[in-house]
Short mmCIF file of C-alpha atoms in Angstrom, two decimals:
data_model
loop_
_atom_site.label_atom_id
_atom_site.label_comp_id
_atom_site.label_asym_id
_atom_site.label_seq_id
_atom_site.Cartn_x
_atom_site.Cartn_y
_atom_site.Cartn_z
CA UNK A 16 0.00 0.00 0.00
CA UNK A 17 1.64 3.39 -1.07
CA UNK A 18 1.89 6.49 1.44
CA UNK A 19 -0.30 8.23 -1.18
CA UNK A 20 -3.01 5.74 -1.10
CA UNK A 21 -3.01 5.58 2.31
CA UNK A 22 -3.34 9.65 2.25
CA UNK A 23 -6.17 9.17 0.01
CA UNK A 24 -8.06 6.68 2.42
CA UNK A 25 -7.57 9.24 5.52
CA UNK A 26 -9.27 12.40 3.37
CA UNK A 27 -12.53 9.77 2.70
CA UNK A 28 -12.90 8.81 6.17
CA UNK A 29 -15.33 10.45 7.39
CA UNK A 30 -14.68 14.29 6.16
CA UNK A 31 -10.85 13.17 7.02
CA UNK A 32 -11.71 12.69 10.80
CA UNK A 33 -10.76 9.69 12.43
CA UNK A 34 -12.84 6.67 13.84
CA UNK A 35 -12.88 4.32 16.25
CA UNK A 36 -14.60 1.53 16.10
CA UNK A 37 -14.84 -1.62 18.99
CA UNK A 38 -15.79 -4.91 17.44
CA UNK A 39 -17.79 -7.11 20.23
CA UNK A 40 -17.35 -10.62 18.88
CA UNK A 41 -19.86 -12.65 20.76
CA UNK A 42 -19.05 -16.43 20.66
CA UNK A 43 -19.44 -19.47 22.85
CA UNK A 44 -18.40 -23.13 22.19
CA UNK A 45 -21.73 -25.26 21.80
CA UNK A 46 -21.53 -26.30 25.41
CA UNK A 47 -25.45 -25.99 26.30
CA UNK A 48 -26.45 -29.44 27.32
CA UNK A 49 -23.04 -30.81 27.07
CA UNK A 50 -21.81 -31.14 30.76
CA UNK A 51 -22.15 -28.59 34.15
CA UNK A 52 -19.42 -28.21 36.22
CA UNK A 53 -16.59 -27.39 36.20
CA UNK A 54 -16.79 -27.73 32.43
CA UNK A 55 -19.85 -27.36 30.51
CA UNK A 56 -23.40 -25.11 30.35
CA UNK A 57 -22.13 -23.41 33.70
CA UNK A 58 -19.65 -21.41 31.17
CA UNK A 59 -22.79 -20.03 29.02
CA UNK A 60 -24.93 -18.99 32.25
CA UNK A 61 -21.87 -17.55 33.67
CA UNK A 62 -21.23 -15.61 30.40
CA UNK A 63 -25.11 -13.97 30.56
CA UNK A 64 -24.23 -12.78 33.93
CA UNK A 65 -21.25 -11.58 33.51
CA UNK A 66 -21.02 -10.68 30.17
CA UNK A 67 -24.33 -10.42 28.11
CA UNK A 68 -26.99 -9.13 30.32
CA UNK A 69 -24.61 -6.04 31.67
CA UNK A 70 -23.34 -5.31 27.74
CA UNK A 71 -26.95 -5.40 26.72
CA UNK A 72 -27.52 -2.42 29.77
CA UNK A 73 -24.54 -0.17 27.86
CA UNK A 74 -26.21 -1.49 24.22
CA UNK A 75 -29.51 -0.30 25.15
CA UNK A 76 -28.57 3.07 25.99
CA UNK A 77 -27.78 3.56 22.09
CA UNK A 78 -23.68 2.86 22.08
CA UNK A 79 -22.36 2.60 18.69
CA UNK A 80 -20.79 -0.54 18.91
CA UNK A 81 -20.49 -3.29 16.87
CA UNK A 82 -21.90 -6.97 17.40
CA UNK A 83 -20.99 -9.86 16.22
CA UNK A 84 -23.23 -13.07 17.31
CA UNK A 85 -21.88 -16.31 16.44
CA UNK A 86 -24.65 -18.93 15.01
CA UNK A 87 -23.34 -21.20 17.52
CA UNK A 88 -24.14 -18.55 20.50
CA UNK A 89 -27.56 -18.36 18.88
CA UNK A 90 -27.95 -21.69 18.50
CA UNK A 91 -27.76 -22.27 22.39
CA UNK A 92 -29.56 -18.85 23.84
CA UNK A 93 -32.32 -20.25 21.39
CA UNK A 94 -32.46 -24.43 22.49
CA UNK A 95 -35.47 -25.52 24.13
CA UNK A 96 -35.50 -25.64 28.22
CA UNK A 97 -31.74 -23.33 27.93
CA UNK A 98 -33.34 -20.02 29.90
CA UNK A 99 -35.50 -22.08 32.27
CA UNK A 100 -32.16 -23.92 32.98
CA UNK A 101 -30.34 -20.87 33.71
CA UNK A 102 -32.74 -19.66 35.57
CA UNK A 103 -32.66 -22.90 37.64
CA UNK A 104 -28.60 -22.52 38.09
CA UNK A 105 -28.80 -18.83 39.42
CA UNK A 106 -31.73 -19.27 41.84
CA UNK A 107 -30.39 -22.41 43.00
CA UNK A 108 -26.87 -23.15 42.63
CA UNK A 109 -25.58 -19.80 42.84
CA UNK A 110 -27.81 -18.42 45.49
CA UNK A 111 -26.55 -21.89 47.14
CA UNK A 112 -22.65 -21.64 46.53
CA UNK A 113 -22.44 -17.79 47.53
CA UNK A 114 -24.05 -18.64 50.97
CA UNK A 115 -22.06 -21.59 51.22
CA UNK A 116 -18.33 -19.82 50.39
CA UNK A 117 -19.27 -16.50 52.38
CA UNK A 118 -20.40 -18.76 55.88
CA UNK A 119 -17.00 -20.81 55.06
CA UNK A 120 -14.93 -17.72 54.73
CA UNK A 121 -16.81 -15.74 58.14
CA UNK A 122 -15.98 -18.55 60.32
CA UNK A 123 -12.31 -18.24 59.16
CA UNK A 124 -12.53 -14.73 60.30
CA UNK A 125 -12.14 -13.44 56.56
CA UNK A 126 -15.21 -10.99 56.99
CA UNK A 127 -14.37 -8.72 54.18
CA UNK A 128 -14.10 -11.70 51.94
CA UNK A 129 -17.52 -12.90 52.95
CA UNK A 130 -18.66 -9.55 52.19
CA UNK A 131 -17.73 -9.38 49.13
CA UNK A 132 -19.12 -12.62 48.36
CA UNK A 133 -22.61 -11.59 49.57
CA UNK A 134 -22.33 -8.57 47.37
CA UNK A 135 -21.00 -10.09 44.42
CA UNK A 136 -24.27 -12.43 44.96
CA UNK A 137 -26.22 -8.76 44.12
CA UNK A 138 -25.27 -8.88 40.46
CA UNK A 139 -26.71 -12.45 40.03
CA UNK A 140 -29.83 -10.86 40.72
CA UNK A 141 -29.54 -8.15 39.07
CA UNK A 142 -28.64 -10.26 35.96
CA UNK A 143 -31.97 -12.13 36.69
CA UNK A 144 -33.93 -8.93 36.90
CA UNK A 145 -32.35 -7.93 33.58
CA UNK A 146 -33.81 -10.67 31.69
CA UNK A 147 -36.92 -10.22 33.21
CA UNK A 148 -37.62 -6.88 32.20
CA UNK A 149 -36.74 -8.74 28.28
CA UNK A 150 -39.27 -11.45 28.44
CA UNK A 151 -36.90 -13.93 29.57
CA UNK A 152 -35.33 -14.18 26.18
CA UNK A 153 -31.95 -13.40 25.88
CA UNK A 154 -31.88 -13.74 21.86
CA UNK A 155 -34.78 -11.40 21.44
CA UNK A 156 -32.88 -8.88 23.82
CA UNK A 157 -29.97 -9.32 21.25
CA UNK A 158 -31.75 -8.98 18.28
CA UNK A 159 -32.13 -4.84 17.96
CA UNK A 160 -28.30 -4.94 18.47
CA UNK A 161 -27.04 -7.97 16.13
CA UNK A 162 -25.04 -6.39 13.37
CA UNK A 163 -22.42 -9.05 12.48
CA UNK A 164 -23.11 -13.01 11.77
CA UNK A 165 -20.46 -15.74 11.85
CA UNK A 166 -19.95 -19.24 9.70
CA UNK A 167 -22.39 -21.93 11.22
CA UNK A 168 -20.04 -23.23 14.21
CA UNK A 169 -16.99 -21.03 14.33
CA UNK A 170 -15.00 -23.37 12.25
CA UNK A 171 -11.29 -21.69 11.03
CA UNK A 172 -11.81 -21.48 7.41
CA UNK A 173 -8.67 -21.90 6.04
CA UNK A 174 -8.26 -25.48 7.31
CA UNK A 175 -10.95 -26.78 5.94
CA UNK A 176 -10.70 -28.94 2.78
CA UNK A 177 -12.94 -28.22 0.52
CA UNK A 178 -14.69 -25.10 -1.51
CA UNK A 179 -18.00 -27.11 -0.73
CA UNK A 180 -17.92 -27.28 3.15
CA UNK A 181 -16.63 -24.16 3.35
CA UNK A 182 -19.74 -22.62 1.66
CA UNK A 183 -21.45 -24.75 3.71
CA UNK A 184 -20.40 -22.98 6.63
CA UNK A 185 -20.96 -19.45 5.01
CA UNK A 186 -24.14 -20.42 3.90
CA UNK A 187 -25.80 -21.86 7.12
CA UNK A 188 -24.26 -19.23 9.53
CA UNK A 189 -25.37 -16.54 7.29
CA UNK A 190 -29.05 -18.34 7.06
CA UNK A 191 -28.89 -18.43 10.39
CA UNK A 192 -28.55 -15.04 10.92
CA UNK A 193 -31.45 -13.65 8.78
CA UNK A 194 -33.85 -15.95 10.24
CA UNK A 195 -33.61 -15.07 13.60
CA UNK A 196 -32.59 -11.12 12.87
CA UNK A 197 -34.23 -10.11 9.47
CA UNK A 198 -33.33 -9.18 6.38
CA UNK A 199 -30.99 -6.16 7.55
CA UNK A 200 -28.18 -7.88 7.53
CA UNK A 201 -25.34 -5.47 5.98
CA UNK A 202 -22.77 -7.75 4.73
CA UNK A 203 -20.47 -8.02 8.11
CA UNK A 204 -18.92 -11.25 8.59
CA UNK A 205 -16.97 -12.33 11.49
CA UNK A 206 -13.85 -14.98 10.80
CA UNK A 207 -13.56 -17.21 13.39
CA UNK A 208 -10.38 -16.21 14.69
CA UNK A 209 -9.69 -13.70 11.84
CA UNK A 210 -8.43 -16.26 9.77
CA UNK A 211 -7.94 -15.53 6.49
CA UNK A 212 -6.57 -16.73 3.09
CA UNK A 213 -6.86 -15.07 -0.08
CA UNK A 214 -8.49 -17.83 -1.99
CA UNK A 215 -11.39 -17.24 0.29
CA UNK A 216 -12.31 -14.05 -1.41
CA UNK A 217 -14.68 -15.27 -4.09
CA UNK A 218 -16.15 -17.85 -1.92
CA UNK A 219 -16.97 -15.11 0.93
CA UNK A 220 -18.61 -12.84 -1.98
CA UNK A 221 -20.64 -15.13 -3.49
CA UNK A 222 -22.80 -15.74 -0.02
CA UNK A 223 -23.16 -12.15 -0.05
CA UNK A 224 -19.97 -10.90 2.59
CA UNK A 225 -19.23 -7.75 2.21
CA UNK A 226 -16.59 -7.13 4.62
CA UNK A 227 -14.57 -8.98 6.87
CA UNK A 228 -11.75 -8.11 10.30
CA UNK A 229 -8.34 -9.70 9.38
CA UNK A 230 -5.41 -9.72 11.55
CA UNK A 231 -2.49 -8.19 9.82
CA UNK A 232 -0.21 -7.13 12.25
CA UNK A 233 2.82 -10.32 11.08
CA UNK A 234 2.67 -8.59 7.90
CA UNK A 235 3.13 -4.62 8.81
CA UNK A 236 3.96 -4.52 11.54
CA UNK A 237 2.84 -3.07 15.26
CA UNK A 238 1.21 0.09 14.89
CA UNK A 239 1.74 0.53 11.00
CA UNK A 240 -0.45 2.86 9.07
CA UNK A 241 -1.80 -0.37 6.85
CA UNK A 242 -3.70 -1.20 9.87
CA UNK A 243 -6.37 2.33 10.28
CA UNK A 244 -7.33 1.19 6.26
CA UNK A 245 -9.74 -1.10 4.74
CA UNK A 246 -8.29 -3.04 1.38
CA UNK A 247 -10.71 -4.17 -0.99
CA UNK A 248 -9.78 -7.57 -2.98
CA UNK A 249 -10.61 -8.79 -6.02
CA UNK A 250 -13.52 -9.97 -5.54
CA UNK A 251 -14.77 -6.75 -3.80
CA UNK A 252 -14.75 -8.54 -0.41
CA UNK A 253 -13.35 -5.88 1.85
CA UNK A 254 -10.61 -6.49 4.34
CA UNK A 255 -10.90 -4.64 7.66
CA UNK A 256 -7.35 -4.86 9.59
CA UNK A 257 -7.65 -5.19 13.52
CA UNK A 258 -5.32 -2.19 15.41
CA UNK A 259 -3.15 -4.57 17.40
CA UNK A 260 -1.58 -1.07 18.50
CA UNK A 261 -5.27 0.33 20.24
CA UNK A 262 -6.35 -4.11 21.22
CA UNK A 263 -3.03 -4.36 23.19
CA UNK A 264 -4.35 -2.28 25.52
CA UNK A 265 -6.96 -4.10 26.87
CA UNK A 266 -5.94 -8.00 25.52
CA UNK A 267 -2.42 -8.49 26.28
CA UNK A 268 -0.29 -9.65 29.49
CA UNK A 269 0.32 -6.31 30.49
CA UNK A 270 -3.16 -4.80 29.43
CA UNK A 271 -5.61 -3.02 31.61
CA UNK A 272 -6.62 -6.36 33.13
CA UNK A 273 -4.15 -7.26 34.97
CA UNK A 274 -3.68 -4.73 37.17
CA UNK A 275 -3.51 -5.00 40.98
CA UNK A 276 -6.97 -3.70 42.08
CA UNK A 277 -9.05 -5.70 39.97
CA UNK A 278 -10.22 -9.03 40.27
CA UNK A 279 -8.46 -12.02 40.19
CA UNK A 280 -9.99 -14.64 37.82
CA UNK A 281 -7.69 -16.87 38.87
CA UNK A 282 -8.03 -17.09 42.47
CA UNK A 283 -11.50 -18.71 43.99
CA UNK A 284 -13.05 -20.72 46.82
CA UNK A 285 -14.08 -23.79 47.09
CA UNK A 286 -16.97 -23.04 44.46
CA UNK A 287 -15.20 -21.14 42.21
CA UNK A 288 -16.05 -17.43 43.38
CA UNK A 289 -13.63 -14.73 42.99
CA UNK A 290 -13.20 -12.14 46.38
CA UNK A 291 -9.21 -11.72 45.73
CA UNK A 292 -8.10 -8.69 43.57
CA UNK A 293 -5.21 -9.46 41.73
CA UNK A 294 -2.41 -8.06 43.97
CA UNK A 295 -4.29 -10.87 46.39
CA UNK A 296 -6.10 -8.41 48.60
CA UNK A 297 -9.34 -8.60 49.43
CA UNK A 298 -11.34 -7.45 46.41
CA UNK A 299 -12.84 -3.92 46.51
CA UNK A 300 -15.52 -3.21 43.96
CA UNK A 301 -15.67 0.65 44.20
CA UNK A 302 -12.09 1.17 43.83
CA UNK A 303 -11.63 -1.55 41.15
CA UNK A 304 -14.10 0.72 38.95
CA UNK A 305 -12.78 3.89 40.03
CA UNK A 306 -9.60 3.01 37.98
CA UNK A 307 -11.65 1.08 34.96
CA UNK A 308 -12.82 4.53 34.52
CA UNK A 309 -9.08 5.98 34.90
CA UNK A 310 -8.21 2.98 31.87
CA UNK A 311 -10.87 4.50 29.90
CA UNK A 312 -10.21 7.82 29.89
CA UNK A 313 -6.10 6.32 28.83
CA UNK A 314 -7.48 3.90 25.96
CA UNK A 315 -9.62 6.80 24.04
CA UNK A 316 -6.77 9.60 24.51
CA UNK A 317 -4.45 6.91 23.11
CA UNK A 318 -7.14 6.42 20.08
CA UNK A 319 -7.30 10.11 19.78
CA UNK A 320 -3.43 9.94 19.27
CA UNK A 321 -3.34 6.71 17.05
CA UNK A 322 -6.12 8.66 14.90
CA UNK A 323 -4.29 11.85 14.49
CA UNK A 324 -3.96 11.31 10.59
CA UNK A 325 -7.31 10.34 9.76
CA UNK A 326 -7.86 6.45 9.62
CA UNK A 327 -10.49 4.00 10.86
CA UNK A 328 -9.29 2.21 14.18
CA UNK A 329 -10.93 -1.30 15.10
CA UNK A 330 -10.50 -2.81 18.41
CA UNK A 331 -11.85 -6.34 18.37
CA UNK A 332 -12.08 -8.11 21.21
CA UNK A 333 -14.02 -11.38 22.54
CA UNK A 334 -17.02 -9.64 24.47
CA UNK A 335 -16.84 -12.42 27.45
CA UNK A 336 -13.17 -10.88 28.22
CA UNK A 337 -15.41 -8.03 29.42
CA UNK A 338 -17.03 -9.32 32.42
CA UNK A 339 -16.88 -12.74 32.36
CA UNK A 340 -13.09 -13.01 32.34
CA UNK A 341 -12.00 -9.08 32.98
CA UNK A 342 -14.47 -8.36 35.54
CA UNK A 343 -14.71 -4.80 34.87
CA UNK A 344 -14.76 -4.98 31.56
CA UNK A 345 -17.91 -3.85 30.75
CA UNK A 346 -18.27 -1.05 33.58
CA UNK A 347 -14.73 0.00 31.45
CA UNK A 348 -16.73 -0.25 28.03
CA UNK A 349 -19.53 1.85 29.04
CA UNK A 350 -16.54 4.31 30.38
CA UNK A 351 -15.10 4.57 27.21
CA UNK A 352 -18.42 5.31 25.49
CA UNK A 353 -18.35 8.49 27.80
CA UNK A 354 -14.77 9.57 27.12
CA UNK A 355 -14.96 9.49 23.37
CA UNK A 356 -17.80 12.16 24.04
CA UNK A 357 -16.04 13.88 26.38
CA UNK A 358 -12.68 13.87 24.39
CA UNK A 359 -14.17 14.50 21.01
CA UNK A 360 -13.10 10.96 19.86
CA UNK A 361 -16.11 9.81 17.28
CA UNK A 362 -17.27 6.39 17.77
CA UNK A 363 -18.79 4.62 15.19
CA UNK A 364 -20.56 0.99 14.43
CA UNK A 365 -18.15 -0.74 11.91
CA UNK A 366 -20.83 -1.18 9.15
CA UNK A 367 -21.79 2.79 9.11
CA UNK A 368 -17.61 3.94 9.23
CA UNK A 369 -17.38 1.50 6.10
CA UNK A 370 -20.52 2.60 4.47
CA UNK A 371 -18.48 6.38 4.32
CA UNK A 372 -14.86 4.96 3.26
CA UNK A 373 -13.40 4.26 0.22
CA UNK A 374 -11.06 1.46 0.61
CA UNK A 375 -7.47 1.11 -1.02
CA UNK A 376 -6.79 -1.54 -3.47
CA UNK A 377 -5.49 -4.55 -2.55
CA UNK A 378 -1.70 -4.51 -3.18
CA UNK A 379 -0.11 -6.43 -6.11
CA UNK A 380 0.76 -9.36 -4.15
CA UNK A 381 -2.36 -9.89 -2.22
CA UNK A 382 -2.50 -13.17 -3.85
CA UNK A 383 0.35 -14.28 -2.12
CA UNK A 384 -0.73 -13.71 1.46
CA UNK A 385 -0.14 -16.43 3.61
CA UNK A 386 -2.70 -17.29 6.13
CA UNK A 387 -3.42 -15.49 8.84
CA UNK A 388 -5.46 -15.14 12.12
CA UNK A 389 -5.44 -13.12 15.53
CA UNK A 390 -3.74 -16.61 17.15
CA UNK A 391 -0.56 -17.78 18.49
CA UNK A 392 2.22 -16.03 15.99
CA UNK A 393 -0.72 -14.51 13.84
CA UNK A 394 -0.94 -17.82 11.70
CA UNK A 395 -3.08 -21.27 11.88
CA UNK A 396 -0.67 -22.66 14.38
CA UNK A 397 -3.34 -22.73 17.47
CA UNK A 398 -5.39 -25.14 15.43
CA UNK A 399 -2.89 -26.96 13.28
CA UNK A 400 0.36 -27.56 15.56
CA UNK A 401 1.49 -31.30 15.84
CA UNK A 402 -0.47 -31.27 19.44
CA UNK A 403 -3.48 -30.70 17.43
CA UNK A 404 -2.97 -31.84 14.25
CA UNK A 405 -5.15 -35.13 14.77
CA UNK A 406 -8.06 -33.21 15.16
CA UNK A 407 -7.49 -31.46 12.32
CA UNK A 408 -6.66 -34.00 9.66
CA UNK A 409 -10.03 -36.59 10.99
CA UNK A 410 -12.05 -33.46 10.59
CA UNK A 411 -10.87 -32.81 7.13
CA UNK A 412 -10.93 -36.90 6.82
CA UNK A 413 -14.96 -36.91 7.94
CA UNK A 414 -15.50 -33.65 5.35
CA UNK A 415 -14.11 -35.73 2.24
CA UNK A 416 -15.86 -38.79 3.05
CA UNK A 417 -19.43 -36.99 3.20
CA UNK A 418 -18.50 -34.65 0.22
CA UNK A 419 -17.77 -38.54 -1.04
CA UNK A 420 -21.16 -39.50 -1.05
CA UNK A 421 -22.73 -35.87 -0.80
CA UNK A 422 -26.45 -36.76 -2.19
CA UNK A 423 -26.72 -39.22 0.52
CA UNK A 424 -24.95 -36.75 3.44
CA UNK A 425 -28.15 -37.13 5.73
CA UNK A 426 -28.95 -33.62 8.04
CA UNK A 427 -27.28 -35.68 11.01
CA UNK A 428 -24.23 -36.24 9.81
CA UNK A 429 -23.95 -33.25 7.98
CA UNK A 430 -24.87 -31.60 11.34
CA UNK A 431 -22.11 -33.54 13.36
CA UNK A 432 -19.36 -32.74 10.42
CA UNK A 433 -20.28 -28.93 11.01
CA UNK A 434 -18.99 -29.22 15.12
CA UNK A 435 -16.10 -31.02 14.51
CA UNK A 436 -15.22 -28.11 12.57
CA UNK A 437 -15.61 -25.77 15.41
CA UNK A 438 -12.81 -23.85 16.13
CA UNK A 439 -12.83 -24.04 19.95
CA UNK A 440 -11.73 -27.77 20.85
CA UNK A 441 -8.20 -27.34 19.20
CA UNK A 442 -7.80 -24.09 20.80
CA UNK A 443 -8.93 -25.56 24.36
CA UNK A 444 -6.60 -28.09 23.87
CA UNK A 445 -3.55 -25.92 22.53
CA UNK A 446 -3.97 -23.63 25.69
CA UNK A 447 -4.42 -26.27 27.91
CA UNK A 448 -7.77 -25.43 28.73
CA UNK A 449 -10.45 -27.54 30.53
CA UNK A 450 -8.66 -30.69 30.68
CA UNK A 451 -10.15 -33.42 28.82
CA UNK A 452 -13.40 -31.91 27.94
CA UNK A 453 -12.86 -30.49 24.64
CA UNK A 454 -11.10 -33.92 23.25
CA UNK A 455 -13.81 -35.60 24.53
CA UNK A 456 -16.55 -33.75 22.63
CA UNK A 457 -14.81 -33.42 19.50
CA UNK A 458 -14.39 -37.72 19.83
CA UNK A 459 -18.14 -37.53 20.65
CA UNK A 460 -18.83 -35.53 17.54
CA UNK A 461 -16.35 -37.89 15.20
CA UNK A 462 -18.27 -41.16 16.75
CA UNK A 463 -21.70 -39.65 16.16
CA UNK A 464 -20.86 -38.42 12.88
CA UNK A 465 -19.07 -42.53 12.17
CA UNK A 466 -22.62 -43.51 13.62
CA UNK A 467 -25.02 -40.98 11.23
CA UNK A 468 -23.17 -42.11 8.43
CA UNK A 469 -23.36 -45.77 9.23
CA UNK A 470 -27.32 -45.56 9.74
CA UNK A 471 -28.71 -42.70 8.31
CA UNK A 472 -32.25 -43.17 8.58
CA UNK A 473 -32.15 -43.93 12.36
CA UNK A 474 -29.82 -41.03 13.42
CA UNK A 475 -30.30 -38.08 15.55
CA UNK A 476 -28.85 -34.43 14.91
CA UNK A 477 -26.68 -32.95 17.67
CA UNK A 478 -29.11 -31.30 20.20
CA UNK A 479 -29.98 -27.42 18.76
CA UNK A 480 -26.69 -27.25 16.97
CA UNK A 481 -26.52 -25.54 13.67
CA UNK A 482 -30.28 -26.15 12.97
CA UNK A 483 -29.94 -24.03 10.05
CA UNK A 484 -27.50 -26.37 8.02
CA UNK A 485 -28.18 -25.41 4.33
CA UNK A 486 -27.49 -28.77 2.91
CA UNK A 487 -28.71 -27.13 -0.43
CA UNK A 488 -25.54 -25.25 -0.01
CA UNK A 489 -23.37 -28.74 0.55
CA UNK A 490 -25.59 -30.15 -3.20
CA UNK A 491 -24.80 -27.25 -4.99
CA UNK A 492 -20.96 -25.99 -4.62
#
């Protein structure tokens, strides 16, 4: 990309202002009927607490930000007997394991870790009052803010093996999407894990993608210019390149989480609740938000500075790192959405800064790209290193032998193909995550899918799991 083309992107963004735009990519693995604790649904009801419910509070109040909502996400909010099940957990086991931890931690004399337990307990229900007042549907309470879809179960595109499953996965997520949030749909597509290779391009514009977030930072560098401008390829896909420079604020080991005074995720009682602040004194709520407030006022005056030339700056991050795993997170978001106004920092939803900016060309060797993601190194590694590779060569194995006999695929097969595909069990097992629960569902998947193709007639899809598998899509590419 040339300094003048670059020049010429600033002067069409937005009357040659800067932007910044957050990216909330909303994504959980399909865990919803699939084990409690400590692995299992528990991680999904946790997330509405933490996570969901609270971001909807900041959405509602008309933030421009963008959301993403993964098919797989949707799949679970909208399963039969999921919100009467969460309700179940809060009002029962929560209410239950707060009482039990806080009397544990009292008798030990830790009184101001007890208390913080019993008001920790407060935002449970609070979180249970929030979905009241929205019908007791959390997908409905999404649906006014859903601006980006997903493929059907976060699978990393690149690895896959074939133009047909991969349209597959286009097709059914994007399916997904209009069906349960209209026609409105703009064209946004979130990569799992911002992987990307070129010879995507065609496949991403003929389901209708008009843009995607790629990860470019291996290739420019930290803080390069490349990364505040959208390249259009080809096949008039646009690339959107994630600001590494403006995420590493928040998502890296020396980001805003972990300092001292807010909570530890790491540290937890005997049921798993958190009343230690990371410099491992008792947690104090008031000053913990005190400086998530300070952090936001230093992430939008470092925008401010990173936008200086003009340029659109995206900060993507995974919205259950605010809440569920920073515990702040969101009472930081809604902070930010203050100081932008305050500082004169304009915030925008990604699909309205794009609608205004003329992208740059994609540069002569676009072609050439290698593949690329916001993982490990900035490559496929996470999900194709030798401790992974098995998973990755029998799901590319299972896709060949349906493609195989494609006219005879059957919806439950096709259905149990589409989660061993998911991104998340490689990367569980890559970060040492969960112990043995993510290679035990992906085996579960692979022996259900060995079973669904052995008796087609007789077998049963995977729960609510990509219910809106366009086999159409698998007949036709």
């Amino acid at each position: 990309m040339s300094a003048d083309s670059i020049a010429a992107a600033a002067s069409a963004a937005g009357r040659g202002e800067g932007a910044l735009a957050i990216v909330l990519h909303t994504h959980m693995p399909y865990v919803e009927g699939f084990g409690t604790w400590p692995f299992g649904e528990e991680w999904l009801w946790e997330a509405m607490v933490g996570s969901y419910l609270p971001l909807l509070e900041v959405l509602d109040q008309g933030a421009p930000l963008t959301l993403s909502l993964t098919p797989v996400l949707c799949d679970q909010l909208e399963a039969p007997g999921a919100m009467e099940r969460f309700y179940e957990f809060v009002r029962n086991v929560r209410r239950w394991t707060h009482a039990e931890d806080a009397a544990g931690l009292r008798a030990g004399g830790e009184d101001r870790l007890a208390l913080e337990l019993e008001r920790a307990w407060d935002e449970y229900e609070r979180a249970l009052a929030s979905l009241d007042k929205r019908g007791g549907n959390m997908l409905s309470a999404f649906s006014k803010h859903a601006q980006w879809t997903s493929s059907a179960t976060h699978a990393v595109l690149p690895l896959l093996a074939s133009d047909a499953c991969t349209t597959l996965q286009l097709a059914s997520g994007i399916a997904s999407h209009r069906r349960r949030f209209g026609e409105g749909w703009r064209g946004g597509f979130w990569l799992p894990e911002c992987a990307y290779e070129p010879w995507l391009g065609p496949l991403l514009e003929s389901a209708g993608v008009a843009a995607v977030c790629v990860e470019l930072t291996a290739r420019y560098g930290l803080g390069a210019p490349e990364h505040l401008h959208p390249v259009e390829t080809e096949a008039g896909v646009v690339l959107v390149p994630i600001d590494r420079e403006t995420i590493a604020r928040v998502w890296s080991p020396e980001g805003y989480p972990s300092a001292g005074v807010y909570r530890d995720y790491h540290h937890h009682t005997i049921h798993h609740h958190k009343p230690w602040s990371n410099d491992g004194s008792p947690y104090d709520h008031a000053r913990a938000c005190a400086l998530a407030a300070e952090h936001a006022a230093d992430f939008v005056a470092h925008a401010k500075a990173r936008l200086a030339h003009g340029g659109l700056a995206v900060c993507a991050l995974d919205t259950e790192l605010l809440g569920h795993w920073w515990y702040e997170g969101v009472h930081w978001l809604g902070e930010v959405v203050r100081e932008c106004e305050r500082q004169g920092v304009r915030l925008v939803r990604l699909d309205d800064a794009l609608a205004e900016i003329e992208p740059v060309k994609a540069p002569a060797d676009y072609s050439g790209w290698p593949a690329s993601s916001w993982g490990e190194g900035g490559d496929l590694s996470t999900w194709s290193a030798p401790n992974v590779a098995e998973l990755t060569f029998a799901a590319r194995a299972a896709e060949l032998e349906l493609l195989a006999d494609r006219h005879a695929a059957g919806v439950a097969a096709t259905r149990e193909l589409l989660a061993l595909q998911a991104s998340d069990w490689a990367f569980m097992i890559s970060r040492e995550l969960a112990g043995p629960y993510p290679r035990a569902r992906f085996d579960g998947h692979l022996a259900a899918f060995a079973a669904a193709r052995a008796d087609r007639a007789g077998a049963q899809p995977p729960r609510n799991l990509a219910v809106d598998a366009d086999l159409g899509a698998l007949l036709s590419a």
